[in-house]
Amino acid sequence: MKAIVHKYEMDNIDTDVIIPGPYLKIMDPDELAKHAMEGLDKDFVGKVNRGDFVVAGENFGCGSSREHAPIALKHAGITAVLALSFARIFYRNSVDGAHLLPIEIDRDAYENISDKDQLEVDINKGEVNNLTKNKIYKMKPFPELIRKIIDVGGLLNYTP
Amino acid sequence: MTITEKILARASGNDKVSSGDVIFANVDKVMLHDVSGPGVMTIFNDLEKKGRKIEKIWDPSRVWVSEDHFVPSVDKLAAQNIVLVQNFVKKFGIEKHFKYGLGQYGICHTLSHEEALVLPGEVYVGGDSHTNTTGAIGAFATGMGHTDVAYVLLNGKIWFRVPETILFKMEGNIPDYLMAKDVILNIIADHGTDIGNYKTIQFNGSAISNMPMDERFTLTNMTTEAGAKNGIIEPDQTTIDYVNERSNATFTPVFGDSDAEFTDVHTYDVEKMEPIVAKPFSPANRAIVRELGSIPIDKAYIGSCTGAKYTDLVEAAKIIKGNKVKARTEVLPAAQSIYRRALKDGLISIFMDAGAVVGPPTCGACCGAHMGVLAKDEVCVSTTNRNFPGRMGHIGSKTYLASPKVVAASAITGVITDPRDVR
Ligand code: SF4
């Protein structure tokens, strides 16, 4: 995976800003995607290209359990969110629903990555390669079960 | 083992589990509503399109469904979702469907305890983040998204990472100007909105023993705002009586061992607390009401699974009684049963005599969906649990989270007010 970063240098980006409450009645993922990050950045949808990454701080995706949040991001084009930490339901939803990859990075990497940097993410190597800055960061490895669920394409395809 | 570990050990068929273990646990109860439900249905449809026939779910008697977020139907799309829910319930033979306009209904978390749908010692998964609420009954209760709920409906089990537990020992007698809401907002302000991430928050102590169940539910409800996987309180006589008043079902309460390990223990003296609010835009953004200065409000909101239980209405009514409200005041009881009891006990007249509007149970304004959303720059003091940007309406509106007592006092003065200053 090789694409551009959209960096939001903030902690606690909650699901109410990722996809505001009034849109929760929408089930069509492409309709949802039109409102991705609407509560934080009105220009988000316009500037994201298929495959791009979001980079953010601590506790990304806190708040409501709405799976609409990773669905909206995915259908807006995002394939992975790289954050210092994730709220647990957002993490589960992203992996179990096979919407996007929640990748935990350390503070050095977080601070080093700038908006619009081009990254290459390799989950097999456990590495994030910043092509713009010519730097390689380690990502926090996925726990064993999470990795298996990712590999089979979501929890519904997984047999314990 | 802690109570959470013991419940998860039982449910996963292990003698012992420890924090960090990843297990598959059998689920006892599962809930979906008019937002998570249509999500589950979309997944079922996708599976069928891929050739998997789904004729039955694991155990319809362990499933219940509420209509709460978008009722009364806000528009055609919401109305259509209710039809989807209705068809789903019929197709799979789910009997516990709390349908708007057909007897008892209300906000899912309120129904879970009002109707004793979850029992002490059970594993309960709900398609809503505030599923944590029900942990006050001594159950393992946690929220998930609709893929996970779909998986539970098909398989009756789900994976968990066994959480570490943080214990909050709450000592003292709650003074009559405070409520559980002040207690939990203080905890969140002291420790942050992610202290509980991947963890359990457990409460005990004399302040908890003296608390009615309705107040305990406020604490566990807002463990979600502390990021916790679940909030929990070990059952005592108050819990047992509460459940027995509502259900004939038998259950086996679970208690933690005396040598249970906690990753952290924090002790509080509740008598030292002051009435507080959480200012916009975080539940951790504390201010003591008396130190707040004059904050005029446009709206006082008494609603939601956090702040419109019977006890919440009683406490608000005590303050409002005989006064007139000076700001738009909306009271939405959290379930039809609570509305009826409030009507019978004269609380509804107190609110209406004061000039407030009383509306039907719904999530509505709590999540900014409908039934009284905020305009740009409007200020609301609210008994709900979240005040993120745009949560209750326009992105430029401002919500202050507070106890029902503070909201009631503010309603009759028109500015955010300490309940001690209106007597
Ligand atoms: S009342 Fe508010 S917090 Fe409670 S379930 Fe409804 S939307 Fe969620």
Coordinates of C-alpha atoms and ligand atoms in Angstrom, one line a residue:
Chain A
M1 CA 0.0 0.0 0.0
K2 CA 1.5 3.3 -1.1
A3 CA -0.4 6.6 -0.8
I4 CA -0.7 10.1 0.6
V5 CA -1.2 11.0 4.3
H6 CA -3.9 13.3 5.6
K7 CA -2.7 14.3 9.0
Y8 CA -4.9 15.5 11.9
E9 CA -2.6 16.5 14.7
M10 CA -5.2 15.9 17.5
D11 CA -6.2 13.4 20.1
N12 CA -9.7 12.0 20.7
I13 CA -11.1 12.4 17.2
D14 CA -14.5 11.0 17.9
T15 CA -17.0 9.1 15.7
D16 CA -19.4 12.1 16.0
V17 CA -17.1 14.2 13.9
I18 CA -16.1 11.2 11.6
I19 CA -19.7 10.7 10.7
P20 CA -22.3 13.0 12.5
G21 CA -25.4 11.5 14.1
P22 CA -28.0 12.6 11.6
Y23 CA -26.4 10.4 8.9
L24 CA -26.7 7.2 10.9
K25 CA -29.9 6.3 9.2
I26 CA -28.0 6.1 5.9
M27 CA -27.0 2.5 5.0
D28 CA -25.6 3.1 1.5
P29 CA -21.8 3.2 2.1
D30 CA -21.1 5.6 -0.8
E31 CA -23.7 8.1 0.5
L32 CA -22.1 7.8 4.0
A33 CA -18.7 8.5 2.4
K34 CA -19.9 11.9 1.2
H35 CA -20.0 13.0 4.8
A36 CA -16.8 11.4 6.1
M37 CA -15.0 13.7 8.6
E38 CA -17.6 16.3 8.0
G39 CA -17.5 17.4 11.6
L40 CA -13.8 18.1 11.5
D41 CA -12.8 18.9 7.9
K42 CA -15.3 19.9 5.3
D43 CA -12.8 19.5 2.5
F44 CA -11.8 15.9 3.5
V45 CA -13.8 14.0 0.9
G46 CA -12.6 16.3 -1.9
K47 CA -8.9 15.8 -1.2
V48 CA -8.8 12.0 -0.5
N49 CA -7.7 9.7 -3.2
R50 CA -8.3 6.0 -3.2
G51 CA -5.8 4.2 -1.0
D52 CA -4.9 7.2 1.2
F53 CA -4.0 7.2 4.9
V54 CA -5.2 9.2 7.9
V55 CA -2.7 9.9 10.6
A56 CA -3.9 11.1 14.0
G57 CA -3.0 11.1 17.7
E58 CA -4.4 9.2 20.7
N59 CA -7.7 7.5 21.1
F60 CA -8.8 7.8 17.5
G61 CA -12.5 6.9 16.9
C62 CA -13.7 7.3 20.5
G63 CA -17.4 7.8 21.3
S64 CA -20.3 6.0 19.6
S65 CA -20.1 2.4 18.4
R66 CA -21.3 3.4 14.9
E67 CA -19.6 1.2 12.4
H68 CA -20.6 3.9 10.0
A69 CA -17.4 5.6 10.9
P70 CA -14.9 3.1 9.5
I71 CA -17.3 2.4 6.6
A72 CA -17.5 6.1 5.7
L73 CA -13.7 6.5 5.8
K74 CA -13.2 3.3 3.7
H75 CA -15.6 4.4 1.0
A76 CA -14.1 7.9 1.0
G77 CA -10.9 6.1 0.0
I78 CA -9.0 5.5 3.2
T79 CA -7.3 2.1 3.6
A80 CA -5.5 2.6 6.9
V81 CA -5.6 4.9 9.9
L82 CA -2.2 5.3 11.6
A83 CA -2.6 6.6 15.1
L84 CA -0.9 6.7 18.5
S85 CA -3.9 4.7 19.9
F86 CA -7.4 3.7 19.0
A87 CA -10.7 3.6 20.9
R88 CA -11.5 -0.1 21.3
I89 CA -14.8 -0.2 19.4
F90 CA -13.4 1.7 16.4
Y91 CA -10.5 -0.8 16.3
R92 CA -12.8 -3.8 16.5
N93 CA -15.1 -2.5 13.8
S94 CA -12.3 -1.7 11.4
V95 CA -10.8 -5.2 11.7
D96 CA -13.9 -7.3 12.2
G97 CA -15.8 -5.6 9.4
A98 CA -12.6 -5.6 7.2
H99 CA -13.1 -1.9 6.5
L100 CA -9.6 -0.5 7.1
L101 CA -6.4 -1.2 9.0
P102 CA -6.0 0.4 12.4
I103 CA -2.2 0.8 12.7
E104 CA -0.6 1.9 15.9
I105 CA 2.6 3.9 15.5
D106 CA 4.9 5.5 18.1
R107 CA 5.2 9.1 18.9
D108 CA 8.5 9.6 17.0
A109 CA 6.8 8.3 13.8
Y110 CA 3.7 10.4 14.5
E111 CA 5.7 13.6 14.9
N112 CA 7.9 12.8 12.0
I113 CA 5.1 12.2 9.5
S114 CA 3.7 15.4 7.8
D115 CA 0.5 16.1 6.0
K116 CA 0.8 15.0 2.3
D117 CA 3.8 12.7 2.9
Q118 CA 3.8 9.6 0.8
L119 CA 3.9 6.4 2.8
E120 CA 4.2 2.8 2.0
V121 CA 2.7 0.4 4.6
D122 CA 3.8 -3.2 4.8
I123 CA 2.0 -5.1 7.5
N124 CA 4.1 -8.3 6.8
K125 CA 7.3 -6.5 7.5
G126 CA 5.6 -4.4 10.2
E127 CA 6.9 -1.3 8.7
V128 CA 5.8 2.1 7.5
N129 CA 8.1 3.6 4.9
N130 CA 8.0 7.4 4.6
L131 CA 9.0 7.8 1.0
T132 CA 8.9 11.6 1.2
K133 CA 11.3 11.8 4.2
N134 CA 13.2 8.6 3.4
K135 CA 12.5 7.1 6.8
I136 CA 11.3 3.8 8.0
Y137 CA 9.1 3.4 11.2
K138 CA 8.1 0.3 13.0
M139 CA 4.4 -0.3 13.5
K140 CA 3.0 -2.0 16.6
P141 CA 2.5 -5.6 15.6
F142 CA -1.1 -6.9 15.4
P143 CA -2.0 -9.5 18.1
E144 CA -2.2 -13.0 16.6
L145 CA -6.0 -13.2 16.4
I146 CA -6.4 -9.8 14.9
R147 CA -3.8 -10.7 12.2
K148 CA -5.8 -13.9 11.4
I149 CA -9.0 -11.9 11.1
I150 CA -7.3 -9.4 8.8
D151 CA -5.9 -12.2 6.7
V152 CA -9.3 -13.9 6.1
G153 CA -11.0 -10.6 5.3
G154 CA -13.0 -10.0 8.5
L155 CA -14.6 -11.8 11.4
L156 CA -17.5 -13.2 9.4
N157 CA -15.0 -15.3 7.4
Y158 CA -13.1 -16.5 10.4
T159 CA -13.6 -19.8 12.1
P160 CA -12.0 -20.2 15.5
Chain B
M1 CA -10.0 -13.1 39.6
T2 CA -12.1 -9.9 39.4
I3 CA -15.9 -10.1 38.7
T4 CA -15.2 -9.4 35.0
E5 CA -12.6 -12.1 34.8
K6 CA -14.9 -14.6 36.5
I7 CA -17.8 -13.9 34.2
L8 CA -15.5 -14.2 31.2
A9 CA -13.9 -17.4 32.5
R10 CA -17.3 -19.0 32.9
A11 CA -18.5 -17.8 29.5
S12 CA -15.4 -19.1 27.7
G13 CA -15.4 -22.5 29.5
N14 CA -12.1 -21.8 31.3
D15 CA -11.3 -22.2 35.0
K16 CA -9.3 -19.1 34.9
V17 CA -8.6 -16.2 32.6
S18 CA -6.2 -13.3 33.1
S19 CA -6.0 -9.9 31.6
G20 CA -4.5 -10.0 28.1
D21 CA -5.9 -13.4 27.3
V22 CA -7.8 -13.5 24.0
I23 CA -10.8 -15.7 24.3
F24 CA -14.1 -16.6 22.5
A25 CA -16.9 -16.3 25.1
N26 CA -20.5 -17.4 24.8
V27 CA -22.9 -14.5 24.9
D28 CA -26.1 -14.6 27.0
K29 CA -27.9 -11.6 25.7
V30 CA -27.7 -9.3 22.6
M31 CA -29.4 -6.1 21.7
L32 CA -29.8 -4.2 18.4
H33 CA -31.6 -1.0 17.7
D34 CA -32.8 1.1 14.8
V35 CA -29.3 2.1 13.9
S36 CA -27.2 -1.0 14.5
G37 CA -30.1 -3.2 13.4
P38 CA -30.2 -2.1 9.7
G39 CA -26.4 -2.4 9.7
V40 CA -26.7 -6.1 10.8
M41 CA -29.4 -6.6 8.1
T42 CA -27.1 -5.2 5.4
I43 CA -24.5 -7.7 6.4
F44 CA -26.9 -10.5 6.3
N45 CA -28.1 -9.5 2.9
D46 CA -24.4 -9.3 1.7
L47 CA -23.8 -12.8 3.0
E48 CA -26.9 -14.1 1.2
K49 CA -25.8 -12.5 -2.0
K50 CA -22.5 -14.4 -1.6
G51 CA -24.6 -17.6 -1.4
R52 CA -24.9 -18.1 2.4
K53 CA -28.5 -18.9 3.3
I54 CA -29.4 -17.4 6.7
E55 CA -32.7 -19.0 7.8
K56 CA -32.3 -18.7 11.5
I57 CA -30.2 -17.0 14.1
W58 CA -28.5 -18.6 17.1
D59 CA -31.1 -18.0 19.8
P60 CA -34.0 -15.5 19.2
S61 CA -35.0 -15.7 22.8
R62 CA -31.7 -14.1 23.8
V63 CA -32.1 -11.2 21.5
W64 CA -34.0 -8.0 21.9
V65 CA -34.6 -5.0 19.7
S66 CA -35.4 -1.4 20.5
E67 CA -36.6 1.5 18.4
D68 CA -35.0 4.5 19.9
H69 CA -32.6 6.6 17.9
F70 CA -34.9 7.9 15.1
V71 CA -38.4 7.4 16.5
P72 CA -40.9 9.1 16.0
S73 CA -39.6 8.5 12.5
V74 CA -37.7 11.6 11.5
D75 CA -38.0 11.2 7.7
K76 CA -38.7 8.6 5.0
L77 CA -35.3 7.0 5.4
A78 CA -35.7 6.5 9.1
A79 CA -39.2 5.2 8.6
Q80 CA -37.9 2.7 6.1
N81 CA -35.3 1.5 8.6
I82 CA -38.1 0.8 11.1
V83 CA -39.8 -1.4 8.5
L84 CA -36.4 -3.2 8.0
V85 CA -36.2 -3.8 11.7
Q86 CA -39.8 -5.0 11.8
N87 CA -39.2 -7.5 8.9
F88 CA -36.1 -8.8 10.6
V89 CA -37.8 -9.4 13.9
K90 CA -40.6 -11.3 12.1
K91 CA -38.3 -13.4 10.0
F92 CA -36.1 -14.6 12.8
G93 CA -38.9 -14.9 15.5
I94 CA -37.5 -12.4 17.9
E95 CA -40.2 -11.8 20.5
K96 CA -38.7 -9.0 22.5
H97 CA -39.3 -6.1 20.2
F98 CA -39.9 -2.8 21.9
K99 CA -41.8 -1.1 19.3
Y100 CA -42.5 2.7 19.3
G101 CA -46.3 3.2 19.6
L102 CA -47.0 -0.3 20.8
G103 CA -46.8 -0.4 24.6
Q104 CA -43.5 -0.4 26.4
Y105 CA -40.6 1.0 24.4
G106 CA -37.7 3.4 25.1
I107 CA -34.0 3.8 25.0
C108 CA -32.3 0.4 24.7
H109 CA -30.0 0.8 27.8
T110 CA -32.9 1.9 29.9
L111 CA -35.0 -1.0 28.8
S112 CA -32.2 -3.4 29.6
H113 CA -32.5 -2.6 33.3
E114 CA -36.2 -1.4 33.5
E115 CA -37.2 -4.8 32.0
A116 CA -34.4 -6.8 33.6
L117 CA -33.5 -8.1 30.2
V118 CA -29.9 -8.7 31.4
L119 CA -29.2 -10.6 34.7
P120 CA -26.3 -10.5 37.1
G121 CA -23.4 -12.7 36.0
E122 CA -24.4 -12.6 32.3
V123 CA -22.3 -11.7 29.2
Y124 CA -24.2 -9.0 27.3
V125 CA -23.3 -7.5 24.0
G126 CA -25.2 -4.5 22.5
G127 CA -24.9 -2.7 19.2
D128 CA -24.4 0.6 21.0
S129 CA -21.5 2.1 22.8
H130 CA -23.4 2.8 26.0
T131 CA -24.2 -0.9 26.5
N132 CA -21.7 -0.5 29.4
T133 CA -24.7 1.0 31.4
T134 CA -26.1 -2.5 32.2
G135 CA -22.8 -3.5 34.0
A136 CA -24.3 -1.8 37.1
I137 CA -26.4 -4.9 37.5
G138 CA -23.2 -7.1 37.9
A139 CA -23.1 -8.3 34.3
F140 CA -20.3 -8.0 31.7
A141 CA -21.9 -5.5 29.3
T142 CA -20.1 -4.0 26.4
G143 CA -20.9 -2.2 23.1
M144 CA -19.9 -3.3 19.6
G145 CA -20.4 -2.4 16.0
H146 CA -22.8 -4.2 13.7
T147 CA -20.4 -6.7 12.2
D148 CA -19.7 -8.0 15.7
V149 CA -23.4 -8.1 16.6
A150 CA -24.1 -10.0 13.3
Y151 CA -21.4 -12.5 14.2
V152 CA -23.0 -13.0 17.7
L153 CA -26.4 -13.5 16.1
L154 CA -25.0 -16.2 13.9
N155 CA -22.6 -17.9 16.3
G156 CA -23.7 -17.0 19.9
K157 CA -20.1 -16.1 20.8
I158 CA -17.5 -13.4 20.1
W159 CA -13.8 -12.7 20.8
F160 CA -12.7 -10.6 23.7
R161 CA -9.3 -9.6 25.0
V162 CA -9.7 -10.1 28.8
P163 CA -9.5 -6.5 30.2
E164 CA -7.4 -5.2 33.1
T165 CA -9.6 -3.7 35.8
I166 CA -9.3 -0.2 37.3
L167 CA -11.1 0.0 40.7
F168 CA -12.7 3.3 41.8
K169 CA -13.5 3.2 45.6
M170 CA -16.1 5.8 46.2
E171 CA -16.5 6.5 49.9
G172 CA -18.8 8.8 51.9
N173 CA -22.5 9.8 51.7
I174 CA -23.5 11.7 48.5
P175 CA -24.7 15.1 49.7
D176 CA -28.2 16.1 48.6
Y177 CA -26.8 18.6 46.0
L178 CA -24.8 16.0 44.2
M179 CA -25.7 13.1 41.9
A180 CA -23.8 10.2 40.4
K181 CA -23.4 12.4 37.3
D182 CA -21.1 14.7 39.3
V183 CA -19.1 11.7 40.5
I184 CA -18.5 10.2 37.1
L185 CA -17.7 13.6 35.5
N186 CA -15.1 14.2 38.2
I187 CA -13.5 10.8 37.5
I188 CA -13.4 11.5 33.8
A189 CA -11.9 15.0 34.3
D190 CA -9.3 13.6 36.7
H191 CA -8.2 10.7 34.6
G192 CA -9.1 11.5 31.0
T193 CA -11.4 10.1 28.3
D194 CA -9.1 7.2 27.5
I195 CA -8.1 5.9 31.0
G196 CA -10.4 3.0 30.5
N197 CA -9.5 2.1 26.9
Y198 CA -9.4 -1.7 26.5
K199 CA -10.0 -1.9 30.3
T200 CA -12.8 -2.4 32.9
I201 CA -13.8 0.3 35.3
Q202 CA -15.3 -1.1 38.5
F203 CA -16.8 0.8 41.3
N204 CA -17.3 -0.1 45.0
G205 CA -17.3 1.7 48.4
S206 CA -19.9 3.0 50.8
A207 CA -21.1 5.7 48.3
I208 CA -22.0 3.0 45.9
S209 CA -23.7 0.8 48.5
N210 CA -25.9 3.7 49.4
M211 CA -26.8 4.5 45.8
P212 CA -30.1 3.5 44.2
M213 CA -29.7 1.4 41.0
D214 CA -30.7 4.4 38.8
E215 CA -27.7 6.3 40.0
R216 CA -25.4 3.4 39.6
F217 CA -26.5 3.2 36.0
T218 CA -25.3 6.7 35.4
L219 CA -21.8 5.7 36.6
T220 CA -21.5 2.7 34.4
N221 CA -23.1 4.5 31.5
M222 CA -20.4 7.1 31.4
T223 CA -17.5 4.6 31.7
T224 CA -18.0 4.7 28.0
E225 CA -16.8 8.3 28.0
A226 CA -13.8 7.1 30.0
G227 CA -13.1 4.8 27.0
A228 CA -13.8 1.6 29.0
K229 CA -14.7 -1.7 27.5
N230 CA -17.1 -2.3 30.4
G231 CA -18.2 -0.7 33.7
I232 CA -19.2 -2.9 36.5
I233 CA -20.5 -3.0 40.0
E234 CA -20.7 -6.2 42.1
P235 CA -24.3 -7.1 42.9
D236 CA -25.7 -6.5 46.4
Q237 CA -29.1 -6.6 48.0
T238 CA -30.2 -3.4 46.2
T239 CA -29.3 -5.1 42.9
I240 CA -31.0 -8.4 43.7
D241 CA -34.2 -6.6 44.8
Y242 CA -34.2 -4.4 41.7
V243 CA -33.9 -7.4 39.4
N244 CA -36.5 -9.5 41.4
E245 CA -39.0 -6.7 41.2
R246 CA -38.8 -6.9 37.4
S247 CA -38.2 -10.5 36.5
N248 CA -39.0 -14.0 37.7
A249 CA -35.8 -15.3 36.0
T250 CA -33.3 -17.1 38.2
F251 CA -29.7 -16.0 38.1
T252 CA -26.4 -16.7 39.8
P253 CA -24.7 -13.5 40.9
V254 CA -20.9 -13.4 40.4
F255 CA -18.4 -11.8 42.8
G256 CA -14.7 -11.1 42.4
D257 CA -12.3 -13.0 44.6
S258 CA -10.8 -11.3 47.7
D259 CA -7.4 -11.5 46.1
A260 CA -8.5 -10.1 42.7
E261 CA -5.8 -8.0 41.0
F262 CA -6.5 -4.4 39.9
T263 CA -4.1 -2.5 37.7
D264 CA -5.0 0.7 39.6
V265 CA -7.1 1.6 42.6
H266 CA -8.3 5.2 43.0
T267 CA -10.1 6.3 46.2
Y268 CA -12.5 9.3 46.3
D269 CA -14.4 11.0 49.1
V270 CA -17.7 12.0 47.4
E271 CA -18.6 14.4 50.3
K272 CA -15.8 16.7 49.1
M273 CA -17.2 17.0 45.6
E274 CA -19.0 20.0 44.2
P275 CA -21.7 20.2 41.5
I276 CA -19.8 20.4 38.2
V277 CA -20.4 20.6 34.5
A278 CA -18.3 19.3 31.6
K279 CA -17.8 22.3 29.3
P280 CA -17.8 21.9 25.5
F281 CA -16.3 19.9 23.8
S282 CA -15.2 17.1 26.0
P283 CA -16.8 15.1 28.9
A284 CA -13.4 15.7 30.7
N285 CA -13.6 19.5 30.5
R286 CA -14.6 20.1 34.1
A287 CA -15.7 23.3 35.7
I288 CA -17.2 23.8 39.2
V289 CA -20.6 25.3 38.7
R290 CA -20.1 28.1 41.3
E291 CA -16.8 29.1 39.6
L292 CA -18.2 29.2 36.1
G293 CA -19.4 32.8 36.0
S294 CA -22.7 33.6 34.3
I295 CA -23.4 31.3 31.4
P296 CA -26.9 32.0 30.0
I297 CA -28.5 29.0 28.4
D298 CA -30.9 28.6 25.5
K299 CA -32.0 25.1 26.4
A300 CA -32.2 22.8 29.4
Y301 CA -32.4 19.2 28.4
I302 CA -33.5 16.3 30.6
G303 CA -33.3 13.2 28.5
S304 CA -31.3 10.2 27.4
C305 CA -30.2 6.9 28.9
T306 CA -27.9 8.8 31.2
G307 CA -30.2 11.4 32.6
A308 CA -33.9 10.6 32.2
K309 CA -34.4 7.6 34.4
Y310 CA -37.1 7.8 37.0
T311 CA -34.7 9.0 39.8
D312 CA -33.4 11.7 37.4
L313 CA -36.9 13.0 36.8
V314 CA -37.7 12.9 40.6
E315 CA -34.6 14.9 41.4
A316 CA -35.2 17.5 38.7
A317 CA -38.9 17.8 39.6
K318 CA -38.0 18.6 43.3
I319 CA -36.1 21.6 42.1
I320 CA -38.4 22.8 39.4
K321 CA -41.6 22.4 41.5
G322 CA -43.4 25.7 41.9
N323 CA -41.0 27.6 39.6
K324 CA -41.2 28.8 36.1
V325 CA -38.5 27.9 33.6
K326 CA -36.5 30.8 32.1
A327 CA -35.0 28.8 29.2
R328 CA -36.5 26.4 26.7
T329 CA -36.8 23.2 28.8
E330 CA -37.4 19.7 27.3
V331 CA -38.0 16.6 29.3
L332 CA -38.0 13.3 27.5
P333 CA -38.3 10.3 29.9
A334 CA -36.1 7.4 28.8
A335 CA -38.8 4.8 28.6
Q336 CA -42.6 4.6 28.3
S337 CA -42.8 2.9 31.8
I338 CA -40.9 5.8 33.3
Y339 CA -43.1 8.3 31.5
R340 CA -46.2 6.6 32.9
R341 CA -44.8 6.4 36.4
A342 CA -43.8 10.1 36.3
L343 CA -47.3 10.9 35.1
K344 CA -48.9 9.0 37.9
D345 CA -46.7 10.5 40.5
G346 CA -47.3 14.1 39.4
L347 CA -43.9 14.8 38.0
I348 CA -45.1 15.5 34.5
S349 CA -47.5 18.2 35.9
I350 CA -44.6 19.8 37.8
F351 CA -42.6 20.1 34.5
M352 CA -45.5 21.3 32.5
D353 CA -46.7 23.8 35.1
A354 CA -43.2 25.2 35.0
G355 CA -43.6 25.7 31.3
A356 CA -41.4 22.9 30.1
V357 CA -42.3 20.6 27.2
V358 CA -42.5 16.9 27.9
G359 CA -41.9 14.6 24.9
P360 CA -41.9 10.9 24.1
P361 CA -39.0 8.7 24.9
T362 CA -36.3 8.8 22.2
C363 CA -32.6 9.3 21.7
G364 CA -33.5 12.2 19.4
A365 CA -31.7 15.3 20.5
C366 CA -29.0 13.5 22.5
C367 CA -27.3 12.5 19.3
G368 CA -28.3 15.6 17.4
A369 CA -30.7 13.5 15.2
H370 CA -34.1 15.2 15.7
M371 CA -36.6 16.3 18.3
G372 CA -35.0 19.5 19.4
V373 CA -31.5 19.9 17.9
L374 CA -29.4 23.0 18.7
A375 CA -28.9 26.0 16.4
K376 CA -25.5 27.6 15.8
D377 CA -24.1 29.3 18.9
E378 CA -26.9 27.9 21.1
V379 CA -26.0 26.8 24.6
C380 CA -27.5 23.8 26.2
V381 CA -27.1 22.3 29.6
S382 CA -27.9 18.7 29.4
T383 CA -28.2 15.5 31.4
T384 CA -26.8 13.5 28.5
N385 CA -23.3 12.0 28.2
R386 CA -21.5 13.5 25.2
N387 CA -20.6 17.1 24.2
F388 CA -18.4 16.6 21.2
P389 CA -18.6 19.3 18.5
G390 CA -22.0 19.0 16.8
R391 CA -23.2 16.2 19.0
M392 CA -26.6 17.8 19.8
G393 CA -27.0 19.8 16.7
H394 CA -25.1 22.5 14.8
I395 CA -21.3 22.2 14.9
G396 CA -21.3 25.7 16.4
S397 CA -23.6 24.8 19.3
K398 CA -22.3 24.2 22.8
T399 CA -23.4 21.5 25.3
Y400 CA -22.6 21.5 29.0
L401 CA -23.0 18.1 30.6
A402 CA -24.5 18.2 34.1
S403 CA -26.6 16.3 36.6
P404 CA -30.4 16.5 36.5
K405 CA -30.2 18.7 39.6
V406 CA -27.9 21.2 37.9
V407 CA -30.0 21.2 34.7
A408 CA -33.2 21.8 36.7
A409 CA -31.6 24.6 38.7
S410 CA -30.3 26.1 35.4
A411 CA -33.8 25.8 33.8
I412 CA -35.4 28.0 36.4
T413 CA -32.7 30.6 36.5
G414 CA -31.8 30.7 32.8
V415 CA -28.0 30.5 33.6
I416 CA -26.0 27.5 34.6
T417 CA -26.7 27.2 38.3
D418 CA -25.6 25.2 41.4
P419 CA -28.7 23.5 42.9
R420 CA -27.7 25.0 46.3
D421 CA -28.3 28.5 44.9
V422 CA -32.0 28.1 44.1
R423 CA -33.4 27.1 47.4
Ligands
SF4_1 S1 -29.8 8.4 24.6 FE1 -28.0 9.2 23.6 S2 -26.3 8.1 24.6 FE2 -28.2 7.0 25.1 S3 -28.4 5.4 23.5 FE3 -29.5 7.2 22.8 S4 -28.1 8.4 21.5 FE4 -26.9 6.9 22.8

